Tab-separated table of C-alpha atoms in Angstrom:
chain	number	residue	atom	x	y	z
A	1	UNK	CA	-54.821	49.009	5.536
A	2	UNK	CA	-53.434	51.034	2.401
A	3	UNK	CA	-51.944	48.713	-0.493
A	4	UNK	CA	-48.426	50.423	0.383
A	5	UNK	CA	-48.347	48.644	3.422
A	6	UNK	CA	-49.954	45.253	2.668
A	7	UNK	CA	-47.210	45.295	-0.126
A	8	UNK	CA	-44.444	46.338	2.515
A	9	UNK	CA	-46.197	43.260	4.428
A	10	UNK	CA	-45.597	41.165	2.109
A	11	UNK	CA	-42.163	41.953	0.804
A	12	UNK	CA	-41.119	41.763	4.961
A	13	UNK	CA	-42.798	37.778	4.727
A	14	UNK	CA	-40.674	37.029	1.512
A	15	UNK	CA	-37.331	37.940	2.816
A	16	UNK	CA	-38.053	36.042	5.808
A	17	UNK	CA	-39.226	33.254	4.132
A	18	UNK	CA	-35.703	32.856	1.897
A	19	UNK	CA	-33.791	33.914	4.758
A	20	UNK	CA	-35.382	30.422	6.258
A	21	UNK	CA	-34.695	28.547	3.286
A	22	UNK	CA	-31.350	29.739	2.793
A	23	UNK	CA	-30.565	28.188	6.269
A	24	UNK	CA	-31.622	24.836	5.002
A	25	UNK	CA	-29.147	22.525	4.210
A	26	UNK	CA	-29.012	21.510	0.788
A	27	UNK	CA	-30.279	18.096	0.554
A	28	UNK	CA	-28.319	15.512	-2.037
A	29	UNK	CA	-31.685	14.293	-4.364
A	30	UNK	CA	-29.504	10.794	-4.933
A	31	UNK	CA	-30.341	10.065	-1.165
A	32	UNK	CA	-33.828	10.561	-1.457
A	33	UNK	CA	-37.205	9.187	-3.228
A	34	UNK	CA	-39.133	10.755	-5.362
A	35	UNK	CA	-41.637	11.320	-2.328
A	36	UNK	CA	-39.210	13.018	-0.082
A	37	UNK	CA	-38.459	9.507	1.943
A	38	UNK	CA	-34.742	9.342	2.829
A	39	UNK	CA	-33.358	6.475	1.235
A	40	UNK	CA	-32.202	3.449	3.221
A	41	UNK	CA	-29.556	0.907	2.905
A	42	UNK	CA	-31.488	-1.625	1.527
A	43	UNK	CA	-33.100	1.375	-0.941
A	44	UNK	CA	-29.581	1.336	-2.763
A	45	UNK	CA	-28.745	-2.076	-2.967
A	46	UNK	CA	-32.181	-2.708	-5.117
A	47	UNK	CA	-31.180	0.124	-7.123
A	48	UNK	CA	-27.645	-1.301	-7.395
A	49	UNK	CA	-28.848	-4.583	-8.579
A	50	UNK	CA	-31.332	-2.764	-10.804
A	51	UNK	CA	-28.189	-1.033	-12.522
A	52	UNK	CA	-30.005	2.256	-11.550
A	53	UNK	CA	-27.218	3.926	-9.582
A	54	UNK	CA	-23.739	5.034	-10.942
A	55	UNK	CA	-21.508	1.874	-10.656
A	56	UNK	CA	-18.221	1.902	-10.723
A	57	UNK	CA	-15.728	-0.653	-12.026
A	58	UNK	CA	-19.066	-2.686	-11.947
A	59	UNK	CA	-20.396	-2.325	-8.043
A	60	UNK	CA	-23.771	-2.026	-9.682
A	61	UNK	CA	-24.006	-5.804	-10.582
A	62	UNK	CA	-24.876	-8.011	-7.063
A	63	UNK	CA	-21.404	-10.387	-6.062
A	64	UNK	CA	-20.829	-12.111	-2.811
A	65	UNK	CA	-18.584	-10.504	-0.212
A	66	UNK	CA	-14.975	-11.697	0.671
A	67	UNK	CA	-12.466	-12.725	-1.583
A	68	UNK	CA	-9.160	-11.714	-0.010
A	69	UNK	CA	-10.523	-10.503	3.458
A	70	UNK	CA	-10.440	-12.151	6.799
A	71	UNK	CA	-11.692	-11.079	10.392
A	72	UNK	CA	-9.765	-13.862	12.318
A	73	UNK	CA	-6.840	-16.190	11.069
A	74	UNK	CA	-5.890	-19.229	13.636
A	75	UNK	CA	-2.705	-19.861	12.422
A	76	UNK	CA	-0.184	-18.239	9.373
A	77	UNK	CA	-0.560	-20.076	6.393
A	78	UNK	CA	-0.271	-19.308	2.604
A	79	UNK	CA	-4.354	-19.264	2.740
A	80	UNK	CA	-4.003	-16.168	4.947
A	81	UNK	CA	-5.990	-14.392	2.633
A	82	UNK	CA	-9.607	-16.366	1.897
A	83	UNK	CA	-12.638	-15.574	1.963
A	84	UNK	CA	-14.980	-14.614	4.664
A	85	UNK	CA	-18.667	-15.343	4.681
A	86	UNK	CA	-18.961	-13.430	7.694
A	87	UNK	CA	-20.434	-9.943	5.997
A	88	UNK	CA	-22.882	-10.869	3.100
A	89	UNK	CA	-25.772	-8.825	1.805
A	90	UNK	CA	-28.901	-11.198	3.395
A	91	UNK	CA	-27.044	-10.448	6.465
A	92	UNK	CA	-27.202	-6.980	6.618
A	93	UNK	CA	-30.222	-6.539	5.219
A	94	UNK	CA	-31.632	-8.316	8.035
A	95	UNK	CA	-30.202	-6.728	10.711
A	96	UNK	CA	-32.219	-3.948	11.481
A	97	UNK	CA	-29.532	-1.778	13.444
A	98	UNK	CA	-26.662	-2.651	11.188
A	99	UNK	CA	-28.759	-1.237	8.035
A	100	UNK	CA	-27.285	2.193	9.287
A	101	UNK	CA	-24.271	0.963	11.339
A	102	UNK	CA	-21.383	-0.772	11.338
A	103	UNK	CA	-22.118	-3.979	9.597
A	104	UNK	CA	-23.358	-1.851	6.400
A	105	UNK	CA	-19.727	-0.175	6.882
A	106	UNK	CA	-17.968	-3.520	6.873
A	107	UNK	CA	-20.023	-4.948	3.902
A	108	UNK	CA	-19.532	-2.097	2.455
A	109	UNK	CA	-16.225	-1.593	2.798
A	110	UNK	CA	-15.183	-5.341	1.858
A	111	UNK	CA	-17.152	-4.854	-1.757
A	112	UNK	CA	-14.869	-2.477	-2.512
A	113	UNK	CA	-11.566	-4.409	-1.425
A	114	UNK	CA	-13.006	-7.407	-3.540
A	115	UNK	CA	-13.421	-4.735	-6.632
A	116	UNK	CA	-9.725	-3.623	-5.758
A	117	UNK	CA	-8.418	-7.044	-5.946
A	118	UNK	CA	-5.110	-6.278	-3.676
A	119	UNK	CA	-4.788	-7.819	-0.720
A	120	UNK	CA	-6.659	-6.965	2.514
A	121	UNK	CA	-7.625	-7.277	6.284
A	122	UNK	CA	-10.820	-5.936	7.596
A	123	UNK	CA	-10.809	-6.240	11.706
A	124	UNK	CA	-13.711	-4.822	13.595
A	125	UNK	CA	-14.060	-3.752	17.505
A	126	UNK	CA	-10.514	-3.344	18.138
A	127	UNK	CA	-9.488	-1.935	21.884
A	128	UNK	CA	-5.862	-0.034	21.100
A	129	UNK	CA	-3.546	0.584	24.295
A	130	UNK	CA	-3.691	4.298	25.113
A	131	UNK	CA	-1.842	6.460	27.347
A	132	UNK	CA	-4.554	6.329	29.925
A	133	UNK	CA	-6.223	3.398	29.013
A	134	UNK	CA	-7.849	2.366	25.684
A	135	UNK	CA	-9.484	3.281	22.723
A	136	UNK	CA	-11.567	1.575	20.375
A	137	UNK	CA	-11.500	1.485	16.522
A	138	UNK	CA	-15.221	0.516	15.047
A	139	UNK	CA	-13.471	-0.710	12.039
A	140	UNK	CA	-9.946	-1.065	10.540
A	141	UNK	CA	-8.827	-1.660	6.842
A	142	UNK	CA	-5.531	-3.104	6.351
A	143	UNK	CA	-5.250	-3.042	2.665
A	144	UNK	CA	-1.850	-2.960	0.029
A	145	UNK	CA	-3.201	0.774	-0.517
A	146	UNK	CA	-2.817	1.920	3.383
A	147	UNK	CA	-4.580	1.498	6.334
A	148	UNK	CA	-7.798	3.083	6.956
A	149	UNK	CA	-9.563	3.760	10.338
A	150	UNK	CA	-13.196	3.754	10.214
A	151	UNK	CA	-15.460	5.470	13.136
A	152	UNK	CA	-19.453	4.911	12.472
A	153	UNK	CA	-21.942	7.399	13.823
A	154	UNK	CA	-25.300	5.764	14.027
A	155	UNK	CA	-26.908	9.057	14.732
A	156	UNK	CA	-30.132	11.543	13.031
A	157	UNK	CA	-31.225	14.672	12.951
A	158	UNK	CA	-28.632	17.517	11.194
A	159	UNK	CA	-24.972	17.253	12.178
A	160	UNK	CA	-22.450	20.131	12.412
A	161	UNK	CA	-19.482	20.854	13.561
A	162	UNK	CA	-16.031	22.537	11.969
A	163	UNK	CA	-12.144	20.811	12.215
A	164	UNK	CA	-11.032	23.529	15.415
A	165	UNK	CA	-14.173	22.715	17.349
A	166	UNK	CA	-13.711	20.064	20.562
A	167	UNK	CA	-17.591	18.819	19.710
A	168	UNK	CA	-20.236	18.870	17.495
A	169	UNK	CA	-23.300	19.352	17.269
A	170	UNK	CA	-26.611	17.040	16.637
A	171	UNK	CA	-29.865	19.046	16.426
A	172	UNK	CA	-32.996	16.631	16.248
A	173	UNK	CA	-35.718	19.485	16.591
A	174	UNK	CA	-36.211	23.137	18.115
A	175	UNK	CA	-36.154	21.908	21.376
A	176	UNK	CA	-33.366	19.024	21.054
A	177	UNK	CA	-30.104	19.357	20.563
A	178	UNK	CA	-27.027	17.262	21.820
A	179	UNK	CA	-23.123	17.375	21.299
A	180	UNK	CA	-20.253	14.900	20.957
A	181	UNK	CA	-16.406	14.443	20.360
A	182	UNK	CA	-15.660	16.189	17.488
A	183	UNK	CA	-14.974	12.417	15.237
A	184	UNK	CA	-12.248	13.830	13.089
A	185	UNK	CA	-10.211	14.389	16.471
A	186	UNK	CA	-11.245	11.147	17.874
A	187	UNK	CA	-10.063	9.236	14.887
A	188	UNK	CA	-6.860	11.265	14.739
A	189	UNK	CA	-6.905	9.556	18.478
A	190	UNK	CA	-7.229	6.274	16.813
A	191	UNK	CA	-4.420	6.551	14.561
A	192	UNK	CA	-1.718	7.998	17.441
A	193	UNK	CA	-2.453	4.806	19.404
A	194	UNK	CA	-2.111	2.522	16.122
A	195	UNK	CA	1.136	3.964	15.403
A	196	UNK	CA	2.640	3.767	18.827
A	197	UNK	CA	1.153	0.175	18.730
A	198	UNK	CA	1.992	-0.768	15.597
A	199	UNK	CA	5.819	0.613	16.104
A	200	UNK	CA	5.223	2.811	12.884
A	201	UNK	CA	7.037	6.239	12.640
A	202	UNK	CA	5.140	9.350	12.213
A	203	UNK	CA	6.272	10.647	9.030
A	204	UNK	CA	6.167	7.018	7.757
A	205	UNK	CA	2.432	6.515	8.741
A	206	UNK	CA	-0.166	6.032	5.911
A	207	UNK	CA	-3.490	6.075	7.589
A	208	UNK	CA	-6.562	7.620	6.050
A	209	UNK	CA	-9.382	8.614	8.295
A	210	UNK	CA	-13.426	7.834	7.347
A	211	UNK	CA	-16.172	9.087	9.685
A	212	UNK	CA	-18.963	7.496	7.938
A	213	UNK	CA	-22.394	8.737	9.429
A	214	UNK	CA	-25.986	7.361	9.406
A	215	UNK	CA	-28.121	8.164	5.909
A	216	UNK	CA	-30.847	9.206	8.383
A	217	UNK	CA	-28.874	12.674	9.563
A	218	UNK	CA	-28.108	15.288	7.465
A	219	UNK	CA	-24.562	16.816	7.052
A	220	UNK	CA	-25.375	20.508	7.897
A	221	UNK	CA	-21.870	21.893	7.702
A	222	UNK	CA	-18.889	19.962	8.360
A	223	UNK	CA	-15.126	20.293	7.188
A	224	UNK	CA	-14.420	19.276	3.681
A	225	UNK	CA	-12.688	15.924	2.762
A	226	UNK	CA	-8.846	16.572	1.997
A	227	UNK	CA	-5.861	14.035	1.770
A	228	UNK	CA	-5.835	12.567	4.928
A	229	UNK	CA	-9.777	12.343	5.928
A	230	UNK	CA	-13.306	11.887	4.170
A	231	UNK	CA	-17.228	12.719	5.914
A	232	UNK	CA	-19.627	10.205	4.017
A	233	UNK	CA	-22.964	9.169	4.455
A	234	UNK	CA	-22.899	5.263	4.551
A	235	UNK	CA	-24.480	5.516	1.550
A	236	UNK	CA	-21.900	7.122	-0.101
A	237	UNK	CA	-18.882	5.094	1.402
A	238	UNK	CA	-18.313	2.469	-1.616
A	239	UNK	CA	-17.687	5.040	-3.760
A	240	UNK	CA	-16.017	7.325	-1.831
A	241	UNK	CA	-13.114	4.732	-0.628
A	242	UNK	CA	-12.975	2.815	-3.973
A	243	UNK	CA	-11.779	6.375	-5.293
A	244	UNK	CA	-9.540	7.004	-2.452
A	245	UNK	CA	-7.726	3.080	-2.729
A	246	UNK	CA	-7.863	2.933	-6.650
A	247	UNK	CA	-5.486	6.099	-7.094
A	248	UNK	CA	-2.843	4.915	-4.433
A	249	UNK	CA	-0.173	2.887	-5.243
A	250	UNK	CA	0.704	-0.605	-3.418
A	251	UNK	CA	2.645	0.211	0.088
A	252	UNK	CA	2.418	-2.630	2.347
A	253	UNK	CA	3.833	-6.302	1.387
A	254	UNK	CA	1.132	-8.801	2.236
A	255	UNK	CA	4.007	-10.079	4.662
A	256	UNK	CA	3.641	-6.882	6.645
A	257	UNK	CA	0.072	-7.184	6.481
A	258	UNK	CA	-0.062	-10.167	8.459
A	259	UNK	CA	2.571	-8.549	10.514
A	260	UNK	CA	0.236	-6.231	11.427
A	261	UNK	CA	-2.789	-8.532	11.694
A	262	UNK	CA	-1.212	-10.505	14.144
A	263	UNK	CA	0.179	-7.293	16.451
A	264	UNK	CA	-4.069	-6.409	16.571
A	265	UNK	CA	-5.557	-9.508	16.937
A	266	UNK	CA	-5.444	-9.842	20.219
A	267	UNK	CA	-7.109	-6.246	20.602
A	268	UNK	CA	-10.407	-8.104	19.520
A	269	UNK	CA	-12.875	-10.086	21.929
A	270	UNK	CA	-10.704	-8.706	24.911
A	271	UNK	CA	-11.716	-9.182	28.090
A	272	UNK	CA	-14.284	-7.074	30.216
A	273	UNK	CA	-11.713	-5.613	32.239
A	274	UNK	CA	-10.355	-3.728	29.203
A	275	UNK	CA	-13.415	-2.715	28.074
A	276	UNK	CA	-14.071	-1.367	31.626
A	277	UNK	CA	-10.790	0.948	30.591
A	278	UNK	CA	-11.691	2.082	27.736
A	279	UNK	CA	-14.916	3.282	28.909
A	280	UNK	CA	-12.861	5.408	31.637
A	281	UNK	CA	-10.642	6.675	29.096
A	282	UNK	CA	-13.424	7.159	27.150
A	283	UNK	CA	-15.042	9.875	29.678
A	284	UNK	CA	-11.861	11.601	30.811
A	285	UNK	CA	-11.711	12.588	26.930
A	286	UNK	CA	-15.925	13.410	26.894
A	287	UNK	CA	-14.569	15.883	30.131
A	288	UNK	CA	-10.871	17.168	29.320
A	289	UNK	CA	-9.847	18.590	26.024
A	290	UNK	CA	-9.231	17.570	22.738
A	291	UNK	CA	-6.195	17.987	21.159
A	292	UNK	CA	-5.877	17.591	17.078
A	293	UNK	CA	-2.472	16.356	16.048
A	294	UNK	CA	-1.681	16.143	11.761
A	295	UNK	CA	1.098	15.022	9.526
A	296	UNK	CA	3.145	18.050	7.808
């Protein structure tokens, strides 16, 4: 072998060696240890309490959950608004499959009202009348600021997926790869139904859409956050929507906040029957097409 073509082999392995790299996704060194380990939910609560991470308005000092939220409300009364030991940090951090799903969300998500200080309503598992059925909301914030729909993806591997596309992808290795509803689409979904159900007109609506997705995938290539929708990491959630709540003004009365409580809550614990809908509705939209509808 002459040295003009071991250096010709060579120069062939290096481009296809960056060309292999350069496919990588970039990975964000905040969400991992200094080992390489992906950090967990639990990971950046220690470092919150530790005052390691980049607090905001104080979320890296430890405070109980609750203050102004509720999940259920028996009857109206001026202590609408109390607090609600439901979502606290021993509980998530013991529950295994809520360290990366929806009961980080909620806890999550609550911290930040608290910080906020305006008045809100955090409702989970909520089955909205559709056109052919129902569909359910993971998690809904009914805050001064707006109201914000919440969709959880408790998935892994790398995620991706653009705004025109009717699903996306989730590649776990070279030989696995699965799809699903593209989540920006199915939370536009989620916001139709809420504003036929909630009476509100279109170009009155003030909805903001979060697909928040497991700290265990990795987000590949996926459309950008703009005005009316953010892509997070659960681990990046509490800062994401404190930003997004702090910079809007008050909207919503806390009158019309229980107006709207009360018009959802009996789209919680409903009965098997519905859910037995929604899971029909739910695969005529997995089999027929998606259709993305936005505000001018």
């Amino acid at each position: 072998m002459t040295f003009s073509t071991l250096i010709g082999i060579i120069l062939l392995l290096a481009l296809v060696f960056f060309k292999i790299k350069g496919k990588s996704p970039k990975k964000n060194p905040k969400m991992y240890h200094g080992d390489g380990r992906r950090k967990t939910f639990r990971d950046f609560e220690q470092e919150r309490r530790k005052g390691l991470s980049d607090g905001i308005r104080g979320l890296d000092k430890p405070f109980e959950l609750g203050g102004y939220g509720i999940t259920h409300a028996p009857t109206r009364s001026e202590n609408f608004f109390k607090p609600d030991p439901k979502f606290n940090d021993e509980r998530i951090a013991n529950d295994p499959r809520g360290i990366f799903g929806e009961a980080a969300m909620m806890a999550l998500t609550a911290r930040v009202c608290d910080t906020d200080k305006r008045r809100y309503v955090l409702m989970r598992n909520l089955y909205i009348p559709a056109r052919a059925g129902y569909t359910e909301i993971d998690a809904l914030l009914l805050h001064q600021s707006g109201i914000y729909v919440l969709e959880s993806k408790n998935l892994s591997g790398e995620i991706a997926g653009d705004l025109e596309s009717e699903r996306w992808n989730q590649h776990l290795n070279a030989s696995t790869e699965h799809t699903f509803h593209n989540p920006i689409r199915q939370n536009i979904g989620h916001i139709l139904a809420l504003e036929h159900f909630l009476k509100i007109r279109h170009e009155q609506a003030h909805f903001i859409s979060f697909v928040v997705f497991s700290d265990r995938c990795t987000l590949r290539k996926v459309p950008m956050d703009n005005e009316f929708w953010s892509i997070v990491h659960c681990s990046e959630l509490q800062d994401a929507l404190l930003k997004r709540i702090t910079i809007r003004k008050t909207i919503y009365s806390t009158q019309q906040l229980e107006d709207f409580y009360y018009k959802l809550q009996g789209c919680m614990n409903v009965s098997e029957e519905v859910k037995a809908k929604h899971r029909e509705y739910a695969k005529r939209r997995e089999n027929g097409p998606a259709v993305l509808q936005t505000r001018d």
